[in-house]
């Protein structure tokens, strides 16, 4: 039994190269995607094969895709959703043919992971991603001047207002129903192709700009897993997304869902919850740098038989590195090494 260490790679224009990643000890798999296809459309076999060849030529496995985005029409339950679900199923088939074992996706309306600042300077002079509630409250996504990380900036001011209007008529229960419809459409295909679907928690795990969010806590994760009760309907358990709320007992939750065999992918990230509980700062992976006990989380994974994929999530920018915020090489490599060390120590102490 062993976890499979992986690393996010954004393709040829990523400043972090496959060679860089391969040199991190115990690195097994790349986490990547096809980025030049509009959301909802079918990925070409040529693009998938190209990614697979580049990854395997670098000595890494091509087994995790993050992510195949879910079209907004599916989330909204529009009449057009069946076409997009059929396209999604075809993407699962094509990725399965290429050897992919796990697909990460999310069901967050409009905004993906959201932060208010990408370069907040910490005490040690490194910079990190942060979420401050008071900054969010000063923003109006409908002014057309909003530019947050983690959302589709291809929206024009008019199209963003239109999609907000559509979501204003959507309740949380509607979103649950639309998620169930989506899962009932895709999970049989995932089972046929032996591809495990792994939903990413909402990040952060509360409503933003009045939009509904439902993958937020233990009660809702329980409900999600029952929508389609299959081992192929599982989780990308992100410690930072769920761990930014004091209400979530991360160690308990990850132990519970790992024991159920429903944690297929883990994003390991440490966050410092602010004293008011309304915001957080991303910190180094080392436990004492943030609010999460990384040792206890890794031990919960080990004790409950985790053998899925794990990656160090969102690093700080350190040592003068520049690049994609949260996705530099140095701090994520330190994170991977730290996680490897925890896993080795836990493994040897348990024998």
mmCIF file of C-alpha atoms in Angstrom:
data_model
loop_
_atom_site.group_PDB
_atom_site.id
_atom_site.type_symbol
_atom_site.label_atom_id
_atom_site.label_comp_id
_atom_site.label_asym_id
_atom_site.label_seq_id
_atom_site.Cartn_x
_atom_site.Cartn_y
_atom_site.Cartn_z
ATOM 1 C CA UNK A 1 0.000 0.000 0.000
ATOM 2 C CA UNK A 2 1.365 3.375 -0.936
ATOM 3 C CA UNK A 3 0.171 6.768 -1.970
ATOM 4 C CA UNK A 4 1.210 7.960 -5.427
ATOM 5 C CA UNK A 5 2.981 11.320 -5.337
ATOM 6 C CA UNK A 6 1.951 13.622 -8.171
ATOM 7 C CA UNK A 7 2.545 17.191 -9.338
ATOM 8 C CA UNK A 8 0.426 19.695 -11.269
ATOM 9 C CA UNK A 9 1.841 20.630 -14.680
ATOM 10 C CA UNK A 10 0.255 23.232 -16.963
ATOM 11 C CA UNK A 11 1.791 22.100 -20.231
ATOM 12 C CA UNK A 12 4.530 23.392 -22.494
ATOM 13 C CA UNK A 13 4.239 27.010 -21.370
ATOM 14 C CA UNK A 14 4.564 26.111 -17.680
ATOM 15 C CA UNK A 15 7.827 27.568 -16.291
ATOM 16 C CA UNK A 16 8.073 24.383 -14.204
ATOM 17 C CA UNK A 17 9.267 21.716 -16.639
ATOM 18 C CA UNK A 18 8.665 17.976 -16.641
ATOM 19 C CA UNK A 19 12.387 17.531 -16.086
ATOM 20 C CA UNK A 20 12.179 19.727 -12.958
ATOM 21 C CA UNK A 21 9.294 17.641 -11.671
ATOM 22 C CA UNK A 22 10.950 14.311 -12.435
ATOM 23 C CA UNK A 23 13.896 15.284 -10.211
ATOM 24 C CA UNK A 24 11.714 15.534 -7.080
ATOM 25 C CA UNK A 25 12.250 12.292 -5.104
ATOM 26 C CA UNK A 26 9.473 9.689 -5.254
ATOM 27 C CA UNK A 27 7.548 11.577 -7.933
ATOM 28 C CA UNK A 28 5.168 9.198 -9.702
ATOM 29 C CA UNK A 29 2.581 11.011 -11.807
ATOM 30 C CA UNK A 30 1.815 14.249 -13.566
ATOM 31 C CA UNK A 31 -1.520 16.022 -13.027
ATOM 32 C CA UNK A 32 -2.469 17.946 -16.151
ATOM 33 C CA UNK A 33 -5.181 18.692 -18.728
ATOM 34 C CA UNK A 34 -5.877 19.767 -22.297
ATOM 35 C CA UNK A 35 -6.172 23.547 -22.082
ATOM 36 C CA UNK A 36 -6.903 24.624 -25.665
ATOM 37 C CA UNK A 37 -10.445 23.219 -25.981
ATOM 38 C CA UNK A 38 -13.507 25.293 -24.987
ATOM 39 C CA UNK A 39 -15.332 24.114 -21.863
ATOM 40 C CA UNK A 40 -17.882 21.442 -22.754
ATOM 41 C CA UNK A 41 -16.282 20.306 -25.993
ATOM 42 C CA UNK A 42 -14.526 17.020 -26.770
ATOM 43 C CA UNK A 43 -10.776 16.705 -26.342
ATOM 44 C CA UNK A 44 -8.969 15.393 -29.417
ATOM 45 C CA UNK A 45 -7.214 12.034 -29.180
ATOM 46 C CA UNK A 46 -4.161 13.754 -30.657
ATOM 47 C CA UNK A 47 -3.971 16.295 -27.814
ATOM 48 C CA UNK A 48 -4.398 13.568 -25.207
ATOM 49 C CA UNK A 49 -1.769 11.365 -26.884
ATOM 50 C CA UNK A 50 0.652 14.305 -27.048
ATOM 51 C CA UNK A 51 0.312 14.953 -23.309
ATOM 52 C CA UNK A 52 0.726 11.245 -22.565
ATOM 53 C CA UNK A 53 3.870 10.939 -24.700
ATOM 54 C CA UNK A 54 5.540 14.004 -23.207
ATOM 55 C CA UNK A 55 4.756 12.840 -19.684
ATOM 56 C CA UNK A 56 5.916 9.259 -20.169
ATOM 57 C CA UNK A 57 9.031 10.342 -22.097
ATOM 58 C CA UNK A 58 9.947 12.308 -18.956
ATOM 59 C CA UNK A 59 9.654 9.132 -16.888
ATOM 60 C CA UNK A 60 6.336 10.022 -15.221
ATOM 61 C CA UNK A 61 2.911 8.359 -15.256
ATOM 62 C CA UNK A 62 -0.032 9.873 -17.123
ATOM 63 C CA UNK A 63 -2.863 8.805 -14.830
ATOM 64 C CA UNK A 64 -4.527 11.937 -13.361
ATOM 65 C CA UNK A 65 -6.404 14.683 -15.190
ATOM 66 C CA UNK A 66 -7.201 17.943 -13.425
ATOM 67 C CA UNK A 67 -9.551 18.829 -14.710
ATOM 68 C CA UNK A 68 -12.294 18.179 -17.238
ATOM 69 C CA UNK A 69 -14.391 21.307 -16.583
ATOM 70 C CA UNK A 70 -18.174 21.023 -16.206
ATOM 71 C CA UNK A 71 -20.094 23.387 -18.500
ATOM 72 C CA UNK A 72 -22.251 25.993 -16.729
ATOM 73 C CA UNK A 73 -25.332 24.741 -18.605
ATOM 74 C CA UNK A 74 -25.000 21.435 -16.711
ATOM 75 C CA UNK A 75 -24.763 23.222 -13.374
ATOM 76 C CA UNK A 76 -27.735 25.402 -14.285
ATOM 77 C CA UNK A 77 -29.783 22.439 -15.532
ATOM 78 C CA UNK A 78 -30.463 24.041 -18.915
ATOM 79 C CA UNK A 79 -32.040 22.220 -21.876
ATOM 80 C CA UNK A 80 -28.646 22.079 -23.576
ATOM 81 C CA UNK A 81 -27.026 20.062 -20.782
ATOM 82 C CA UNK A 82 -27.512 16.620 -22.362
ATOM 83 C CA UNK A 83 -25.199 17.479 -25.253
ATOM 84 C CA UNK A 84 -22.504 18.618 -22.835
ATOM 85 C CA UNK A 85 -22.947 15.497 -20.697
ATOM 86 C CA UNK A 86 -22.526 13.316 -23.789
ATOM 87 C CA UNK A 87 -19.330 15.228 -24.604
ATOM 88 C CA UNK A 88 -18.157 14.727 -21.029
ATOM 89 C CA UNK A 89 -18.742 10.974 -21.306
ATOM 90 C CA UNK A 90 -16.731 10.884 -24.531
ATOM 91 C CA UNK A 91 -13.863 12.679 -22.785
ATOM 92 C CA UNK A 92 -13.955 10.049 -20.028
ATOM 93 C CA UNK A 93 -13.776 7.301 -22.675
ATOM 94 C CA UNK A 94 -10.865 8.915 -24.499
ATOM 95 C CA UNK A 95 -8.910 9.561 -21.321
ATOM 96 C CA UNK A 96 -9.576 6.008 -20.134
ATOM 97 C CA UNK A 97 -8.225 4.689 -23.447
ATOM 98 C CA UNK A 98 -5.048 6.700 -22.795
ATOM 99 C CA UNK A 99 -4.543 5.122 -19.374
ATOM 100 C CA UNK A 100 -6.000 7.855 -17.159
ATOM 101 C CA UNK A 101 -7.269 6.424 -13.856
ATOM 102 C CA UNK A 102 -8.624 9.508 -12.089
ATOM 103 C CA UNK A 103 -10.390 12.692 -13.220
ATOM 104 C CA UNK A 104 -10.682 15.684 -10.884
ATOM 105 C CA UNK A 105 -13.503 18.169 -11.512
ATOM 106 C CA UNK A 106 -15.618 20.626 -9.555
ATOM 107 C CA UNK A 107 -19.223 21.830 -9.485
ATOM 108 C CA UNK A 108 -18.672 25.422 -8.341
ATOM 109 C CA UNK A 109 -20.862 28.000 -10.102
ATOM 110 C CA UNK A 110 -18.855 30.529 -12.189
ATOM 111 C CA UNK A 111 -15.915 30.890 -9.811
ATOM 112 C CA UNK A 112 -13.386 28.143 -9.243
ATOM 113 C CA UNK A 113 -10.882 28.522 -6.386
ATOM 114 C CA UNK A 114 -10.981 32.143 -5.307
ATOM 115 C CA UNK A 115 -8.422 34.364 -3.580
ATOM 116 C CA UNK A 116 -8.321 38.110 -3.045
ATOM 117 C CA UNK A 117 -4.548 38.530 -3.358
ATOM 118 C CA UNK A 118 -1.868 36.448 -5.086
ATOM 119 C CA UNK A 119 1.286 37.984 -3.650
ATOM 120 C CA UNK A 120 0.692 38.692 0.027
ATOM 121 C CA UNK A 121 4.043 39.023 1.789
ATOM 122 C CA UNK A 122 4.429 36.810 4.835
ATOM 123 C CA UNK A 123 6.780 37.456 7.753
ATOM 124 C CA UNK A 124 9.576 35.444 6.129
ATOM 125 C CA UNK A 125 9.305 37.614 2.963
ATOM 126 C CA UNK A 126 7.852 34.815 0.875
ATOM 127 C CA UNK A 127 4.579 35.579 -0.918
ATOM 128 C CA UNK A 128 1.413 33.533 -0.882
ATOM 129 C CA UNK A 129 -2.228 33.425 -1.889
ATOM 130 C CA UNK A 130 -4.714 34.800 0.648
ATOM 131 C CA UNK A 131 -8.455 35.279 1.094
ATOM 132 C CA UNK A 132 -9.593 38.283 3.122
ATOM 133 C CA UNK A 133 -13.344 38.625 3.549
ATOM 134 C CA UNK A 134 -13.218 42.410 3.805
ATOM 135 C CA UNK A 135 -11.625 42.552 0.346
ATOM 136 C CA UNK A 136 -14.331 40.316 -1.101
ATOM 137 C CA UNK A 137 -17.055 42.516 0.374
ATOM 138 C CA UNK A 138 -15.643 45.523 -1.498
ATOM 139 C CA UNK A 139 -15.828 43.718 -4.840
ATOM 140 C CA UNK A 140 -18.750 43.674 -7.227
ATOM 141 C CA UNK A 141 -18.398 41.002 -9.917
ATOM 142 C CA UNK A 142 -20.929 42.802 -12.097
ATOM 143 C CA UNK A 143 -18.941 46.009 -12.510
ATOM 144 C CA UNK A 144 -16.801 44.325 -15.128
ATOM 145 C CA UNK A 145 -13.655 45.289 -13.258
ATOM 146 C CA UNK A 146 -13.367 42.060 -11.271
ATOM 147 C CA UNK A 147 -10.320 39.907 -11.910
ATOM 148 C CA UNK A 148 -9.981 37.136 -9.376
ATOM 149 C CA UNK A 149 -7.806 34.056 -9.667
ATOM 150 C CA UNK A 150 -9.745 30.865 -10.129
ATOM 151 C CA UNK A 151 -12.572 32.040 -12.344
ATOM 152 C CA UNK A 152 -13.224 32.063 -16.058
ATOM 153 C CA UNK A 153 -12.007 35.484 -17.167
ATOM 154 C CA UNK A 154 -13.372 34.819 -20.667
ATOM 155 C CA UNK A 155 -16.693 36.209 -19.426
ATOM 156 C CA UNK A 156 -17.512 39.674 -20.704
ATOM 157 C CA UNK A 157 -19.260 42.124 -18.402
ATOM 158 C CA UNK A 158 -22.554 41.353 -20.158
ATOM 159 C CA UNK A 159 -22.179 37.561 -20.172
ATOM 160 C CA UNK A 160 -21.148 37.561 -16.510
ATOM 161 C CA UNK A 161 -24.275 39.522 -15.598
ATOM 162 C CA UNK A 162 -26.348 37.078 -17.635
ATOM 163 C CA UNK A 163 -24.954 33.999 -15.872
ATOM 164 C CA UNK A 164 -25.404 35.688 -12.472
ATOM 165 C CA UNK A 165 -29.029 36.375 -13.363
ATOM 166 C CA UNK A 166 -29.496 32.709 -14.209
ATOM 167 C CA UNK A 167 -27.936 31.596 -10.936
ATOM 168 C CA UNK A 168 -30.087 34.048 -8.981
ATOM 169 C CA UNK A 169 -33.046 31.799 -9.816
ATOM 170 C CA UNK A 170 -31.179 28.662 -8.717
ATOM 171 C CA UNK A 171 -31.466 27.373 -5.146
ATOM 172 C CA UNK A 172 -29.033 25.028 -3.428
ATOM 173 C CA UNK A 173 -31.574 22.228 -3.881
ATOM 174 C CA UNK A 174 -31.657 22.974 -7.617
ATOM 175 C CA UNK A 175 -27.873 22.707 -7.737
ATOM 176 C CA UNK A 176 -28.036 19.374 -5.886
ATOM 177 C CA UNK A 177 -30.586 18.094 -8.401
ATOM 178 C CA UNK A 178 -28.439 19.193 -11.331
ATOM 179 C CA UNK A 179 -25.367 17.541 -9.809
ATOM 180 C CA UNK A 180 -27.315 14.292 -9.345
ATOM 181 C CA UNK A 181 -28.466 14.410 -12.981
ATOM 182 C CA UNK A 182 -24.858 14.926 -14.111
ATOM 183 C CA UNK A 183 -23.552 12.055 -11.977
ATOM 184 C CA UNK A 184 -26.281 9.686 -13.133
ATOM 185 C CA UNK A 185 -25.179 10.525 -16.658
ATOM 186 C CA UNK A 186 -21.419 10.077 -16.302
ATOM 187 C CA UNK A 187 -20.754 7.507 -13.554
ATOM 188 C CA UNK A 188 -21.875 4.465 -15.601
ATOM 189 C CA UNK A 189 -19.349 5.520 -18.260
ATOM 190 C CA UNK A 190 -16.654 5.985 -15.615
ATOM 191 C CA UNK A 191 -17.390 2.466 -14.322
ATOM 192 C CA UNK A 192 -17.148 0.990 -17.834
ATOM 193 C CA UNK A 193 -13.841 2.764 -18.457
ATOM 194 C CA UNK A 194 -12.395 2.130 -14.966
ATOM 195 C CA UNK A 195 -11.875 5.867 -14.438
ATOM 196 C CA UNK A 196 -12.534 7.206 -10.950
ATOM 197 C CA UNK A 197 -14.294 10.562 -10.821
ATOM 198 C CA UNK A 198 -13.139 12.792 -7.958
ATOM 199 C CA UNK A 199 -15.048 15.983 -7.183
ATOM 200 C CA UNK A 200 -13.014 18.832 -5.695
ATOM 201 C CA UNK A 201 -14.420 20.586 -2.633
ATOM 202 C CA UNK A 202 -15.633 24.157 -3.040
ATOM 203 C CA UNK A 203 -12.762 26.558 -2.440
ATOM 204 C CA UNK A 204 -13.334 28.300 -0.122
ATOM 205 C CA UNK A 205 -16.129 26.195 1.339
ATOM 206 C CA UNK A 206 -18.785 28.904 1.592
ATOM 207 C CA UNK A 207 -20.935 30.988 -0.728
ATOM 208 C CA UNK A 208 -19.237 33.753 -2.712
ATOM 209 C CA UNK A 209 -21.143 36.704 -4.234
ATOM 210 C CA UNK A 210 -24.421 34.977 -3.351
ATOM 211 C CA UNK A 211 -23.753 31.984 -5.597
ATOM 212 C CA UNK A 212 -24.743 28.590 -4.159
ATOM 213 C CA UNK A 213 -21.969 26.214 -3.072
ATOM 214 C CA UNK A 214 -22.670 22.717 -1.810
ATOM 215 C CA UNK A 215 -19.448 20.657 -1.548
ATOM 216 C CA UNK A 216 -18.525 22.325 1.707
ATOM 217 C CA UNK A 217 -18.670 20.113 4.815
ATOM 218 C CA UNK A 218 -19.128 16.585 6.179
ATOM 219 C CA UNK A 219 -22.920 16.615 5.970
ATOM 220 C CA UNK A 220 -22.818 17.655 2.332
ATOM 221 C CA UNK A 221 -20.031 15.232 1.416
ATOM 222 C CA UNK A 222 -22.157 12.431 2.911
ATOM 223 C CA UNK A 223 -25.056 13.573 0.770
ATOM 224 C CA UNK A 224 -22.886 13.826 -2.336
ATOM 225 C CA UNK A 225 -21.541 10.292 -2.037
ATOM 226 C CA UNK A 226 -25.081 8.935 -1.763
ATOM 227 C CA UNK A 227 -26.272 10.679 -4.957
ATOM 228 C CA UNK A 228 -24.709 7.805 -6.907
ATOM 229 C CA UNK A 229 -23.363 5.190 -4.523
ATOM 230 C CA UNK A 230 -20.399 3.913 -6.523
ATOM 231 C CA UNK A 231 -16.692 3.769 -5.766
ATOM 232 C CA UNK A 232 -16.238 5.601 -9.057
ATOM 233 C CA UNK A 233 -18.091 8.571 -7.561
ATOM 234 C CA UNK A 234 -15.468 9.873 -5.153
ATOM 235 C CA UNK A 235 -13.554 12.825 -3.817
ATOM 236 C CA UNK A 236 -10.589 15.003 -4.483
ATOM 237 C CA UNK A 237 -10.113 15.815 -0.805
ATOM 238 C CA UNK A 238 -8.453 19.227 -0.584
ATOM 239 C CA UNK A 239 -7.210 19.943 2.937
ATOM 240 C CA UNK A 240 -6.943 23.656 2.223
ATOM 241 C CA UNK A 241 -10.413 24.072 0.722
ATOM 242 C CA UNK A 242 -12.201 22.341 3.587
ATOM 243 C CA UNK A 243 -9.587 23.288 6.179
ATOM 244 C CA UNK A 244 -10.125 27.030 5.805
ATOM 245 C CA UNK A 245 -13.286 26.609 7.898
ATOM 246 C CA UNK A 246 -12.961 25.898 11.631
ATOM 247 C CA UNK A 247 -16.210 23.922 11.381
ATOM 248 C CA UNK A 248 -14.558 21.102 9.434
ATOM 249 C CA UNK A 249 -12.652 18.397 11.330
ATOM 250 C CA UNK A 250 -10.224 17.537 8.554
ATOM 251 C CA UNK A 251 -8.541 14.559 10.233
ATOM 252 C CA UNK A 252 -11.880 12.938 11.099
ATOM 253 C CA UNK A 253 -13.315 13.576 7.639
ATOM 254 C CA UNK A 254 -10.354 12.298 5.646
ATOM 255 C CA UNK A 255 -10.163 9.156 7.816
ATOM 256 C CA UNK A 256 -13.882 8.501 7.331
ATOM 257 C CA UNK A 257 -13.960 8.895 3.548
ATOM 258 C CA UNK A 258 -10.655 7.090 2.983
ATOM 259 C CA UNK A 259 -11.958 4.110 4.963
ATOM 260 C CA UNK A 260 -15.039 4.130 2.713
ATOM 261 C CA UNK A 261 -12.739 3.901 -0.338
ATOM 262 C CA UNK A 262 -14.045 7.171 -1.737
ATOM 263 C CA UNK A 263 -10.925 9.386 -1.570
ATOM 264 C CA UNK A 264 -9.209 9.016 -4.938
ATOM 265 C CA UNK A 265 -7.048 12.122 -4.945
ATOM 266 C CA UNK A 266 -5.713 14.373 -2.176
ATOM 267 C CA UNK A 267 -4.569 17.978 -2.411
ATOM 268 C CA UNK A 268 -2.320 18.642 0.579
ATOM 269 C CA UNK A 269 -2.149 22.306 1.493
ATOM 270 C CA UNK A 270 -1.725 24.104 4.805
ATOM 271 C CA UNK A 271 -3.677 27.265 5.594
ATOM 272 C CA UNK A 272 -3.614 29.697 8.491
ATOM 273 C CA UNK A 273 -7.172 30.551 9.509
ATOM 274 C CA UNK A 274 -7.413 34.193 10.553
ATOM 275 C CA UNK A 275 -8.560 35.027 14.084
ATOM 276 C CA UNK A 276 -11.926 36.304 12.897
ATOM 277 C CA UNK A 277 -12.488 33.006 11.104
ATOM 278 C CA UNK A 278 -13.498 34.836 7.942
ATOM 279 C CA UNK A 279 -10.345 34.456 5.921
ATOM 280 C CA UNK A 280 -7.106 32.562 5.555
ATOM 281 C CA UNK A 281 -3.561 32.699 4.295
ATOM 282 C CA UNK A 282 -1.848 29.878 2.449
ATOM 283 C CA UNK A 283 1.323 28.845 4.242
ATOM 284 C CA UNK A 284 4.208 26.392 3.955
ATOM 285 C CA UNK A 285 3.189 22.737 4.193
ATOM 286 C CA UNK A 286 4.931 22.207 7.548
ATOM 287 C CA UNK A 287 2.210 21.826 10.222
ATOM 288 C CA UNK A 288 3.326 24.616 12.542
ATOM 289 C CA UNK A 289 3.210 27.160 9.714
ATOM 290 C CA UNK A 290 -0.573 26.947 9.527
ATOM 291 C CA UNK A 291 -3.715 25.690 11.234
ATOM 292 C CA UNK A 292 -3.675 22.098 9.968
ATOM 293 C CA UNK A 293 -1.926 19.055 11.456
ATOM 294 C CA UNK A 294 -0.330 17.600 8.354
ATOM 295 C CA UNK A 295 1.107 14.632 10.250
ATOM 296 C CA UNK A 296 -2.322 13.669 11.600
ATOM 297 C CA UNK A 297 -3.844 13.982 8.120
ATOM 298 C CA UNK A 298 -1.167 11.782 6.536
ATOM 299 C CA UNK A 299 -1.511 9.233 9.353
ATOM 300 C CA UNK A 300 -5.279 9.130 8.830
ATOM 301 C CA UNK A 301 -4.662 8.394 5.164
ATOM 302 C CA UNK A 302 -2.149 5.644 5.983
ATOM 303 C CA UNK A 303 -4.227 4.060 8.738
ATOM 304 C CA UNK A 304 -7.258 3.815 6.468
ATOM 305 C CA UNK A 305 -5.507 2.264 3.491
ATOM 306 C CA UNK A 306 -5.049 5.195 1.127
ATOM 307 C CA UNK A 307 -3.380 4.135 -2.121
ATOM 308 C CA UNK A 308 -4.547 6.935 -4.391
ATOM 309 C CA UNK A 309 -2.920 10.049 -5.801
ATOM 310 C CA UNK A 310 -1.679 12.950 -3.711
ATOM 311 C CA UNK A 311 -0.075 16.220 -4.651
ATOM 312 C CA UNK A 312 1.422 19.160 -2.804
ATOM 313 C CA UNK A 313 -1.033 21.955 -3.428
ATOM 314 C CA UNK A 314 -0.413 25.706 -3.778
ATOM 315 C CA UNK A 315 3.077 26.669 -2.694
ATOM 316 C CA UNK A 316 4.414 30.064 -1.693
ATOM 317 C CA UNK A 317 6.821 31.922 -3.945
ATOM 318 C CA UNK A 318 10.250 31.618 -2.338
ATOM 319 C CA UNK A 319 13.925 32.196 -3.206
ATOM 320 C CA UNK A 320 13.079 34.856 -5.781
ATOM 321 C CA UNK A 321 11.076 32.537 -8.013
ATOM 322 C CA UNK A 322 8.522 34.067 -10.363
ATOM 323 C CA UNK A 323 5.771 32.299 -12.252
ATOM 324 C CA UNK A 324 2.190 31.123 -11.892
ATOM 325 C CA UNK A 325 1.031 32.149 -8.371
ATOM 326 C CA UNK A 326 0.692 29.111 -6.135
ATOM 327 C CA UNK A 327 2.327 26.877 -8.712
ATOM 328 C CA UNK A 328 6.025 27.572 -8.540
ATOM 329 C CA UNK A 329 8.551 24.764 -8.323
ATOM 330 C CA UNK A 330 10.507 25.372 -5.132
ATOM 331 C CA UNK A 331 7.890 25.444 -2.388
ATOM 332 C CA UNK A 332 5.780 22.692 -3.917
ATOM 333 C CA UNK A 333 8.915 20.558 -4.217
ATOM 334 C CA UNK A 334 9.613 21.212 -0.533
ATOM 335 C CA UNK A 335 6.013 20.245 0.162
ATOM 336 C CA UNK A 336 6.341 16.971 -1.745
ATOM 337 C CA UNK A 337 9.535 16.137 0.124
ATOM 338 C CA UNK A 338 7.901 16.929 3.473
ATOM 339 C CA UNK A 339 4.916 14.723 2.654
ATOM 340 C CA UNK A 340 7.237 11.930 1.514
ATOM 341 C CA UNK A 341 9.092 12.191 4.828
ATOM 342 C CA UNK A 342 5.888 12.028 6.850
ATOM 343 C CA UNK A 343 4.691 8.995 4.873
ATOM 344 C CA UNK A 344 8.004 7.142 5.239
ATOM 345 C CA UNK A 345 8.117 7.790 8.992
ATOM 346 C CA UNK A 346 4.474 6.740 9.478
ATOM 347 C CA UNK A 347 5.019 3.600 7.374
ATOM 348 C CA UNK A 348 8.140 2.502 9.249
ATOM 349 C CA UNK A 349 6.679 3.285 12.672
ATOM 350 C CA UNK A 350 3.619 1.188 11.854
ATOM 351 C CA UNK A 351 5.566 -1.990 11.116
#
